[in-house]
PDB file of C-alpha atoms in Angstrom:
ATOM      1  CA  UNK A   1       6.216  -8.628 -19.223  1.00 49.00           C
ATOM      2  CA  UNK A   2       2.796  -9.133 -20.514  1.00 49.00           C
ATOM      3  CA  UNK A   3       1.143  -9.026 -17.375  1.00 53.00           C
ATOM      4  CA  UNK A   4       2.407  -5.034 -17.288  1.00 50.00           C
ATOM      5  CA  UNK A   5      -0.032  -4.489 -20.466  1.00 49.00           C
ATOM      6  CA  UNK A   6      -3.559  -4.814 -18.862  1.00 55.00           C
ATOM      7  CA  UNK A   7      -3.027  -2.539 -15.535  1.00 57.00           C
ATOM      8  CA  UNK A   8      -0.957  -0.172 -17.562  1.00 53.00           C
ATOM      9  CA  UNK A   9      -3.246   0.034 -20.722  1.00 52.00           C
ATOM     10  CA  UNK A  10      -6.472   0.407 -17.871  1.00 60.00           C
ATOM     11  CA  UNK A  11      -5.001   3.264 -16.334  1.00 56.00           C
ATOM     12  CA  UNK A  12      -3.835   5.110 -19.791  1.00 55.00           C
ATOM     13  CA  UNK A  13      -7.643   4.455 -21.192  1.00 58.00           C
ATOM     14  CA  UNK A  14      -8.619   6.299 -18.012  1.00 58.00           C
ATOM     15  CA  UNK A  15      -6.062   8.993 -18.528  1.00 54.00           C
ATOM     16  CA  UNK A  16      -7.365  10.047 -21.591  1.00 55.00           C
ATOM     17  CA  UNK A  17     -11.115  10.873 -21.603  1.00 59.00           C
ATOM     18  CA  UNK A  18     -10.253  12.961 -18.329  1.00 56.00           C
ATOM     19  CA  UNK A  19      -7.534  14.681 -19.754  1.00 52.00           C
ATOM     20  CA  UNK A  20     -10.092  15.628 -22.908  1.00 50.00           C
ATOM     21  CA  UNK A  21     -12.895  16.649 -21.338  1.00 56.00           C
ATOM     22  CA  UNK A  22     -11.092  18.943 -18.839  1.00 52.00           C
ATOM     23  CA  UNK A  23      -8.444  20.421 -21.069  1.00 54.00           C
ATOM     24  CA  UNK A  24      -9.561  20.413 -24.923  1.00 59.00           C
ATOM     25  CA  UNK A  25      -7.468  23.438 -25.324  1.00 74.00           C
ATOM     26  CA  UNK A  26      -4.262  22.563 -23.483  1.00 85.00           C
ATOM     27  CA  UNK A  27      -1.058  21.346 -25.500  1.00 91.00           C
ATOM     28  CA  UNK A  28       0.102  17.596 -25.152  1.00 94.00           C
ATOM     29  CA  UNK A  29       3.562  17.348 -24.057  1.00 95.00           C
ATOM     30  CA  UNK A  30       6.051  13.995 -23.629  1.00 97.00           C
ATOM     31  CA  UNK A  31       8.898  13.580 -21.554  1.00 98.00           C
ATOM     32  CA  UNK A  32      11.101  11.318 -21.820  1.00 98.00           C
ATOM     33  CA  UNK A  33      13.865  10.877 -18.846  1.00 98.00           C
ATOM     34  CA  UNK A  34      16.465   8.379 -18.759  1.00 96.00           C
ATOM     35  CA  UNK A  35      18.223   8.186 -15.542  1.00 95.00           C
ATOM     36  CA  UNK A  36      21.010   6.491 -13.506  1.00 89.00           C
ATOM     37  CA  UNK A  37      20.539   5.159  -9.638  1.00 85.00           C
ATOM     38  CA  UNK A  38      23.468   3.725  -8.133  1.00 82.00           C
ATOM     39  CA  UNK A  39      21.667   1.402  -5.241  1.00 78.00           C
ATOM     40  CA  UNK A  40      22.609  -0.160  -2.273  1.00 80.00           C
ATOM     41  CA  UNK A  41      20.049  -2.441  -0.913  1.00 84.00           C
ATOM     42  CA  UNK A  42      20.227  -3.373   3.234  1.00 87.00           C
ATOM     43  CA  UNK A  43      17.649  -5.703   4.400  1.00 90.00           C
ATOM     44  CA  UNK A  44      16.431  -9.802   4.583  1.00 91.00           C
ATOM     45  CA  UNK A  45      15.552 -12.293   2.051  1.00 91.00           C
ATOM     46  CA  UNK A  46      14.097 -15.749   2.253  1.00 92.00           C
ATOM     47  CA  UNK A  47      13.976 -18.087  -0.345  1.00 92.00           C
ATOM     48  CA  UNK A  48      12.605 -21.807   0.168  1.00 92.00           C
ATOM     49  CA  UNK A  49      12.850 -20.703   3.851  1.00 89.00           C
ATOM     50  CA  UNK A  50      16.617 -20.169   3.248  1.00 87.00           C
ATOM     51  CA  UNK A  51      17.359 -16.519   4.964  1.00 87.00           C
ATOM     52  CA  UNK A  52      20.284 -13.936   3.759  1.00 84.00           C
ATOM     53  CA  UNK A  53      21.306 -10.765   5.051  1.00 83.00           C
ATOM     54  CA  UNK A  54      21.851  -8.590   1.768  1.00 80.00           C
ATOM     55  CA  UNK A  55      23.907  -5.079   2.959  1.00 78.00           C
ATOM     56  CA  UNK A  56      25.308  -3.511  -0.212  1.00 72.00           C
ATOM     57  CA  UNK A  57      25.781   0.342   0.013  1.00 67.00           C
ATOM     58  CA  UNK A  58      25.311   2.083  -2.937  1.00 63.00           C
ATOM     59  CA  UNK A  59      29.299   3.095  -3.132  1.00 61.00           C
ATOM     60  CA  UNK A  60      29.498  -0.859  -4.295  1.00 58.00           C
ATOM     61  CA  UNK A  61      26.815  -1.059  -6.754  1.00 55.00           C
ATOM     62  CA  UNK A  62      29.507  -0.989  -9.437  1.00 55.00           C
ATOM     63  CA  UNK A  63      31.503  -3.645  -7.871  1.00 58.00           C
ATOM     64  CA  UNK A  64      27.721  -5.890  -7.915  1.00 59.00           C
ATOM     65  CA  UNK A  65      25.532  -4.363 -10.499  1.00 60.00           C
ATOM     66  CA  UNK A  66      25.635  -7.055 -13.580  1.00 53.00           C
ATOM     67  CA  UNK A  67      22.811  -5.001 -15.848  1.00 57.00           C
ATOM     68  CA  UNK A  68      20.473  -1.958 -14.842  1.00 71.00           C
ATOM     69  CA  UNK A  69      18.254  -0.315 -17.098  1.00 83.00           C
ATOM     70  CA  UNK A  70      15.827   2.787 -15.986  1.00 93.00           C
ATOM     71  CA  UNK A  71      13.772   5.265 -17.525  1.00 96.00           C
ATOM     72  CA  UNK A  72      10.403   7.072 -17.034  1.00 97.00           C
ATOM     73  CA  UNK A  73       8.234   8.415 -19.424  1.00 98.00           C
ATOM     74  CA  UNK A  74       5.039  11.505 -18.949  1.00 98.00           C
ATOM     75  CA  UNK A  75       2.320  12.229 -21.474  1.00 98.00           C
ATOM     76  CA  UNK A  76       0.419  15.165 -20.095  1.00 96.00           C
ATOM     77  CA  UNK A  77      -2.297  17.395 -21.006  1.00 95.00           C
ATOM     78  CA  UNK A  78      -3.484  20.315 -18.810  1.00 94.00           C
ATOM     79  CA  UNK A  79      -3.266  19.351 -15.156  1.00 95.00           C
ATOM     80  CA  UNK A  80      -3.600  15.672 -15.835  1.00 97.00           C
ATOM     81  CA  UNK A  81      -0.687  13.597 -16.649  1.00 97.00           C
ATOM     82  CA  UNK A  82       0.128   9.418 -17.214  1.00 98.00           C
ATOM     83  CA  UNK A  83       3.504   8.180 -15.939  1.00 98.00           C
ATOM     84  CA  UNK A  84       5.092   5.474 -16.364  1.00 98.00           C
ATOM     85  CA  UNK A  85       8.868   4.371 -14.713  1.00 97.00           C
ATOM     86  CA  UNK A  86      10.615   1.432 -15.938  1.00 96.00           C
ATOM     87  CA  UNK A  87      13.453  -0.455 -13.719  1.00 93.00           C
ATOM     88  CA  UNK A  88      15.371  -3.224 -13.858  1.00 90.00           C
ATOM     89  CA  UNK A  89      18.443  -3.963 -12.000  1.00 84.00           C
ATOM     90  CA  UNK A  90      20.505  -7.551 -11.440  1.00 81.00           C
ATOM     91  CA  UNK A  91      22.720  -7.261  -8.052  1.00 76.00           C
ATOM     92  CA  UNK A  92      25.053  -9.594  -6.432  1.00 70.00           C
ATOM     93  CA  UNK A  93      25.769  -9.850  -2.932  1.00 68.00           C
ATOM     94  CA  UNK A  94      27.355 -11.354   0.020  1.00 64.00           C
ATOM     95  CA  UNK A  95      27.099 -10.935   3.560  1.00 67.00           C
ATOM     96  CA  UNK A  96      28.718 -13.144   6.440  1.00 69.00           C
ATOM     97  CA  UNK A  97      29.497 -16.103   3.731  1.00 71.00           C
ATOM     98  CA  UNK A  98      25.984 -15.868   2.055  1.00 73.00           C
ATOM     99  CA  UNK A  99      25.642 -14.848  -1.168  1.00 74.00           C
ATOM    100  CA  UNK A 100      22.259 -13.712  -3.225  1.00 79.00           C
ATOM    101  CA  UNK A 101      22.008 -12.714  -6.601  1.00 82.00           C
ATOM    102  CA  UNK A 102      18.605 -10.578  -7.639  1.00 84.00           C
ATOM    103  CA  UNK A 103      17.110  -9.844 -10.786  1.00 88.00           C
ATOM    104  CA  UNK A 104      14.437  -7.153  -9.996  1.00 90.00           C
ATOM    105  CA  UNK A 105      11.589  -5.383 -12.625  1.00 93.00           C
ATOM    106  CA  UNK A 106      10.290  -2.380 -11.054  1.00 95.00           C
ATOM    107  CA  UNK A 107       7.590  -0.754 -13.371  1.00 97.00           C
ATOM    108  CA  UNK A 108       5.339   1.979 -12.101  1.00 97.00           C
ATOM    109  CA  UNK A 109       2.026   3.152 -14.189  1.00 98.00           C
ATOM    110  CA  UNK A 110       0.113   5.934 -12.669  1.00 98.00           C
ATOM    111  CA  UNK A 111      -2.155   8.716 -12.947  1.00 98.00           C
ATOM    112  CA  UNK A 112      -1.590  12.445 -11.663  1.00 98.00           C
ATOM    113  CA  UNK A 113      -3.441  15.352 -11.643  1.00 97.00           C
ATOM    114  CA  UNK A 114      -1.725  19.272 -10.865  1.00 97.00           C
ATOM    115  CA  UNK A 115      -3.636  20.600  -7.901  1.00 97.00           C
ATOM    116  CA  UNK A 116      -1.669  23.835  -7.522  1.00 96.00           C
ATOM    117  CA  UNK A 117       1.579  24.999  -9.690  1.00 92.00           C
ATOM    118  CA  UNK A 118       4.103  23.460  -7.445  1.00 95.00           C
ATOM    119  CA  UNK A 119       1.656  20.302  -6.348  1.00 98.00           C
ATOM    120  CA  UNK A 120       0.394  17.328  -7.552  1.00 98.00           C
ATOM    121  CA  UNK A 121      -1.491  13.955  -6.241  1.00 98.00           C
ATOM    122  CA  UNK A 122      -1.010  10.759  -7.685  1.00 98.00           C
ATOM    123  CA  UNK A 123      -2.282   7.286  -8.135  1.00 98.00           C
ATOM    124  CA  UNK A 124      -1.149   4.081  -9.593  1.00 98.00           C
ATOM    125  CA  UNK A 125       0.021   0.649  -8.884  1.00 97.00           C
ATOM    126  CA  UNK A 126       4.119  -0.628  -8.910  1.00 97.00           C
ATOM    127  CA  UNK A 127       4.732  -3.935 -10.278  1.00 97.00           C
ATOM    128  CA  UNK A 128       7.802  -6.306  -9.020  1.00 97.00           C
ATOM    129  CA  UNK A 129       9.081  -9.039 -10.956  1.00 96.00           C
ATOM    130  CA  UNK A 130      11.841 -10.774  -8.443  1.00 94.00           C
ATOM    131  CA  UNK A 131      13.984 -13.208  -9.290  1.00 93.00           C
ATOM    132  CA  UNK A 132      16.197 -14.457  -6.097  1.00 90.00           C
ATOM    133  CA  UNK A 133      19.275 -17.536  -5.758  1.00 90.00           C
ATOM    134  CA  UNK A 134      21.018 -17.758  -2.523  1.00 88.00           C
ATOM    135  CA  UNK A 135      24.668 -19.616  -2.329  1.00 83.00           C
ATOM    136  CA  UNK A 136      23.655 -20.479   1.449  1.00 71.00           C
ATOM    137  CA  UNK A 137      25.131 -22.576   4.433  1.00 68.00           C
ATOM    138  CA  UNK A 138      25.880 -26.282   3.902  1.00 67.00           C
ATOM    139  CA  UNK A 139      26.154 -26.281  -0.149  1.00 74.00           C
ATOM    140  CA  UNK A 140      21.798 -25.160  -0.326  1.00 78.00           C
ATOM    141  CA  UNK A 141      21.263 -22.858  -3.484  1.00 88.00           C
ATOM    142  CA  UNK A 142      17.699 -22.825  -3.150  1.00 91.00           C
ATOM    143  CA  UNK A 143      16.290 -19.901  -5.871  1.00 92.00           C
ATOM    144  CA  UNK A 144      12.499 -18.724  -6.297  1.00 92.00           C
ATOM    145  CA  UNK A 145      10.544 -16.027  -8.838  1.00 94.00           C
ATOM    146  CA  UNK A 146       7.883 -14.168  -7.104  1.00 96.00           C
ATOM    147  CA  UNK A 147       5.805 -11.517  -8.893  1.00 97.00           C
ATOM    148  CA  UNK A 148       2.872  -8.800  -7.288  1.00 97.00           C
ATOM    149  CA  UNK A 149       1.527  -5.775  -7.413  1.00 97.00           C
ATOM    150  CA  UNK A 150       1.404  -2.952  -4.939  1.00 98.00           C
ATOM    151  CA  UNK A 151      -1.383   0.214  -5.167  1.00 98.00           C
ATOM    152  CA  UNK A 152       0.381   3.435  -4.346  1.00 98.00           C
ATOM    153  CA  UNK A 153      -0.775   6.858  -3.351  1.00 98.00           C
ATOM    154  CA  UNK A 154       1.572  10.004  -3.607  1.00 98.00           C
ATOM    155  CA  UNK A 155       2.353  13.201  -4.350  1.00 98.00           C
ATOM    156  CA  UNK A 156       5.102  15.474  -6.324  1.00 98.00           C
ATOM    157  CA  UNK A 157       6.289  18.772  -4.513  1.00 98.00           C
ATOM    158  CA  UNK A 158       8.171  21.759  -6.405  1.00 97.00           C
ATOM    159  CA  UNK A 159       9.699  24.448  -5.034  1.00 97.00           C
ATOM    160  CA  UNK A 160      11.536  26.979  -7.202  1.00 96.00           C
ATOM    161  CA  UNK A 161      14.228  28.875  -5.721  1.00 93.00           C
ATOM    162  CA  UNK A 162      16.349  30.320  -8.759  1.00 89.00           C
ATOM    163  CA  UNK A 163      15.045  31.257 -12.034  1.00 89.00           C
ATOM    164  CA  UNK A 164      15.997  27.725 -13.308  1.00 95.00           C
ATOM    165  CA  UNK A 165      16.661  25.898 -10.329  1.00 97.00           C
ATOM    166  CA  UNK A 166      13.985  23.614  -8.142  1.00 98.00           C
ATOM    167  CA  UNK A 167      14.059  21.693  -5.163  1.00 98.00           C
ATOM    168  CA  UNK A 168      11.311  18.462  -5.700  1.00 98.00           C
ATOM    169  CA  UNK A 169      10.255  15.942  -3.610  1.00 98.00           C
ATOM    170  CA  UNK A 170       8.692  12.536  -4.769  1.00 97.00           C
ATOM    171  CA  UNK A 171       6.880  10.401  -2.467  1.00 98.00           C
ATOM    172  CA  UNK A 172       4.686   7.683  -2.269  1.00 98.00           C
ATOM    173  CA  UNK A 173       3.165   4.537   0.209  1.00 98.00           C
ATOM    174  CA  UNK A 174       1.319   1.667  -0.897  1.00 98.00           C
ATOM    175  CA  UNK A 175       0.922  -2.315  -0.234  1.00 97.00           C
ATOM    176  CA  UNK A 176      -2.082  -2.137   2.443  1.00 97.00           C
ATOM    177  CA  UNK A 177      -1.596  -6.108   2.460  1.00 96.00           C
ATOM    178  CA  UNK A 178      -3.035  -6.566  -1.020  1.00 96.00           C
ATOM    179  CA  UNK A 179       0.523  -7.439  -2.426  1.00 96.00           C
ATOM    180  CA  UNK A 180       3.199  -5.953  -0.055  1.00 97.00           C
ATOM    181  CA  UNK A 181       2.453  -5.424   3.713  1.00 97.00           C
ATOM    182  CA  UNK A 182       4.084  -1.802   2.627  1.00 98.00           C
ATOM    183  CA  UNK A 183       6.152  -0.566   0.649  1.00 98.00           C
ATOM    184  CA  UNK A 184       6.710   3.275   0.190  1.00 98.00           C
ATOM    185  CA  UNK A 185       9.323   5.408  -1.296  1.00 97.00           C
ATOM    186  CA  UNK A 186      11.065   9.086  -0.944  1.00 98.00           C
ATOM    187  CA  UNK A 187      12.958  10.955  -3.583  1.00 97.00           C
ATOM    188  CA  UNK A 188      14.075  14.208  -2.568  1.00 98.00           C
ATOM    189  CA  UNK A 189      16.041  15.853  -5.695  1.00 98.00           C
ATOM    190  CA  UNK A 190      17.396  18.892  -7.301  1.00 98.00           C
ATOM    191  CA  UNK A 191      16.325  19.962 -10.823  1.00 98.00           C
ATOM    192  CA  UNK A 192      18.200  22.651 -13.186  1.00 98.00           C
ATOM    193  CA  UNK A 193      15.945  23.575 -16.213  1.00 97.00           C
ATOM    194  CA  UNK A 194      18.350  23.845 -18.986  1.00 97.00           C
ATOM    195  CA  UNK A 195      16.063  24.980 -21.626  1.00 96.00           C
ATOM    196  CA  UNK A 196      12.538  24.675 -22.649  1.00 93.00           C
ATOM    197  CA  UNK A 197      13.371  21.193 -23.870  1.00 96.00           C
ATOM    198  CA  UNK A 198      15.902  19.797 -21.398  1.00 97.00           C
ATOM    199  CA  UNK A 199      15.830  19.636 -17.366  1.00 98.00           C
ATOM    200  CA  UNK A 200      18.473  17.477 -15.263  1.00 98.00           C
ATOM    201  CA  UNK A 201      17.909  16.262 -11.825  1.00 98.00           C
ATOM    202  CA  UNK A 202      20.137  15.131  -9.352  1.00 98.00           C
ATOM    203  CA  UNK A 203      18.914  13.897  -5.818  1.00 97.00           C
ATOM    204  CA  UNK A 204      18.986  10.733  -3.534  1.00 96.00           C
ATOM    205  CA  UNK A 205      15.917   8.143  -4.035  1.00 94.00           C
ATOM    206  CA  UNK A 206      14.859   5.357  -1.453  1.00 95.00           C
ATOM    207  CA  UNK A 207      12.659   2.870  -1.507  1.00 94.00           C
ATOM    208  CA  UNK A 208      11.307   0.230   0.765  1.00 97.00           C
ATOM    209  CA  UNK A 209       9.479  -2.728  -0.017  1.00 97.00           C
ATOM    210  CA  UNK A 210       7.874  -5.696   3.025  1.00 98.00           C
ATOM    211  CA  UNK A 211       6.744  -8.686   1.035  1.00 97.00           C
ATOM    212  CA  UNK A 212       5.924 -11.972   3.014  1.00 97.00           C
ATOM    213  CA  UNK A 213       4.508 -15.159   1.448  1.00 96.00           C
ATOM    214  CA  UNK A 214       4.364 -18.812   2.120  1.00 94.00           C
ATOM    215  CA  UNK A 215       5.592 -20.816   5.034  1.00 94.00           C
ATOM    216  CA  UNK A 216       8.439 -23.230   6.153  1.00 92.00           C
ATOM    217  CA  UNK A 217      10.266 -25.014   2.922  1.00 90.00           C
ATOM    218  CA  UNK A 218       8.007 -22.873   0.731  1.00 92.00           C
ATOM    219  CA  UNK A 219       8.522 -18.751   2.331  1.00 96.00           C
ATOM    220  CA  UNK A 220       8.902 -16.202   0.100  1.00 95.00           C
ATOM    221  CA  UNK A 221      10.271 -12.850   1.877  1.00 96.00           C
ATOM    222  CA  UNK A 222      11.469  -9.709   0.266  1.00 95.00           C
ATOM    223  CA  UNK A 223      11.932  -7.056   3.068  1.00 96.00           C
ATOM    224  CA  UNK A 224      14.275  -4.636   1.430  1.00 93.00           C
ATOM    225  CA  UNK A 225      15.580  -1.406   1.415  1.00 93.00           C
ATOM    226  CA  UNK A 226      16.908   0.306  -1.993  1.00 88.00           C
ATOM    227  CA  UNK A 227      18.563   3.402  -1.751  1.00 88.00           C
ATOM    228  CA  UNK A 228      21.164   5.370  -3.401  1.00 88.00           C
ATOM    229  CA  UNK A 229      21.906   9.090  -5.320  1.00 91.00           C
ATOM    230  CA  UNK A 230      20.136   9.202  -8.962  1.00 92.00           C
ATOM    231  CA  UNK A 231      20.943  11.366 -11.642  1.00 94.00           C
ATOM    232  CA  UNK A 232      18.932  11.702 -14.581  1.00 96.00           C
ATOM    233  CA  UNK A 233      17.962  13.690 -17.455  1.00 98.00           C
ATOM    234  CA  UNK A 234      14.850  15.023 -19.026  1.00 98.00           C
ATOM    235  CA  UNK A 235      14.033  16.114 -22.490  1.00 98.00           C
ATOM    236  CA  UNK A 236      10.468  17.012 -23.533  1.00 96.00           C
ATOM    237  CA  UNK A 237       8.928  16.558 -27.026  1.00 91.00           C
TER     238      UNK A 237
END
């Protein structure tokens, strides 16, 4: 996980002076959310040049999750905020006689800043740590680690509609060939302030990720759709 520090530590040292400068008298606040996301994931690996079909909806992911562990974190000040969302998942699965296990690191650091009460933009870079072995045809196990990071634009939509209730929206696109050829995601959700201190949100979150490397013996491909409900919650410090 070291190579997380650098990019994440760059973006938090350029969090800060902004956040300073442009709101010396706005309060810090820290949230903290720790969330569940049951995913099914429908798309194509290759590993060695040894394809799978992977097609495991999200009403299996107990039958195939081995470990998952998620969580986000927000340090704000004024309109300026740093985020960072932690996930790791390991999945099992099996299509027509094929079977692929996956070990996945999602982390997320990025930088967003409030345009309007309901609105914000956001910036940052998602990191994927994949770790793939395939049971294949004719005995072949072949197995491969591939690691990269994707720059992602985005934005975080809010829409009250009760005097504690929201409707959100999450989305984001990124890639542009530097590490994915695209990846993006969507995360349409419903949030329920409880108190002051203590939100919970409860919505459907998809993301899709096109990642293409090597050739023949040696091809590395990722092109992968996770999806599935989420339900988290949120307590601020």
């Amino acid at each position: 996980m070291k190579p997380l520090l650098f990019p994440t530590f760059t973006l938090a040292a350029a969090f800060l002076p902004a956040t300073l400068s442009a709101a010396e008298d706005a309060p810090w606040t820290f949230d903290l959310t720790l969330y569940g996301l049951a995913a099914g994931m429908t798309g194509d690996v290759i590993v060695k040049g040894v394809p799978a079909d992977v097609d495991v909806g999200f009403d299996k992911i107990w039958d195939n999750l081995e470990m998952g562990v998620m969580g986000k974190v927000r340090v704000g000040r004024g309109r300026w905020a740093f985020n960072a969302d932690v996930i790791y998942m390991g999945l099992g699965a099996a299509k027509n006689n094929v079977s692929a296990d996956v070990d996945q690191w999602v982390v997320e650091p990025s930088l967003s800043y409030r345009i309007a009460d309901n609105f914000e933009v956001l910036a940052g870079v998602r990191y994927n740590h994949l770790g793939i072995t395939i049971d294949g045809p004719f005995g072949l196990t072949p197995s491969g680690t591939e690691e990269w990071w994707d720059p992602i634009v985005g934005a975080n939509f809010a829409l009250p509609f009760a005097e504690k209730f929201s409707f959100n929206v999450r989305g984001d696109v990124g890639g542009f060939g530097i590490g994915s050829d695209l990846t993006w995601q969507a995360f349409p959700f419903l949030g329920w302030q409880i108190s002051d201190a203590c939100s919970v949100q409860a919505g459907y979150r998809l993301v899709y990720t096109d990642y293409d490397t090597g050739s023949g013996a040696n091809r590395f491909k990722y092109d992968m759709l996770t999806h599935g409900p989420q339900v988290g919650l949120t307590i601020r410090f």
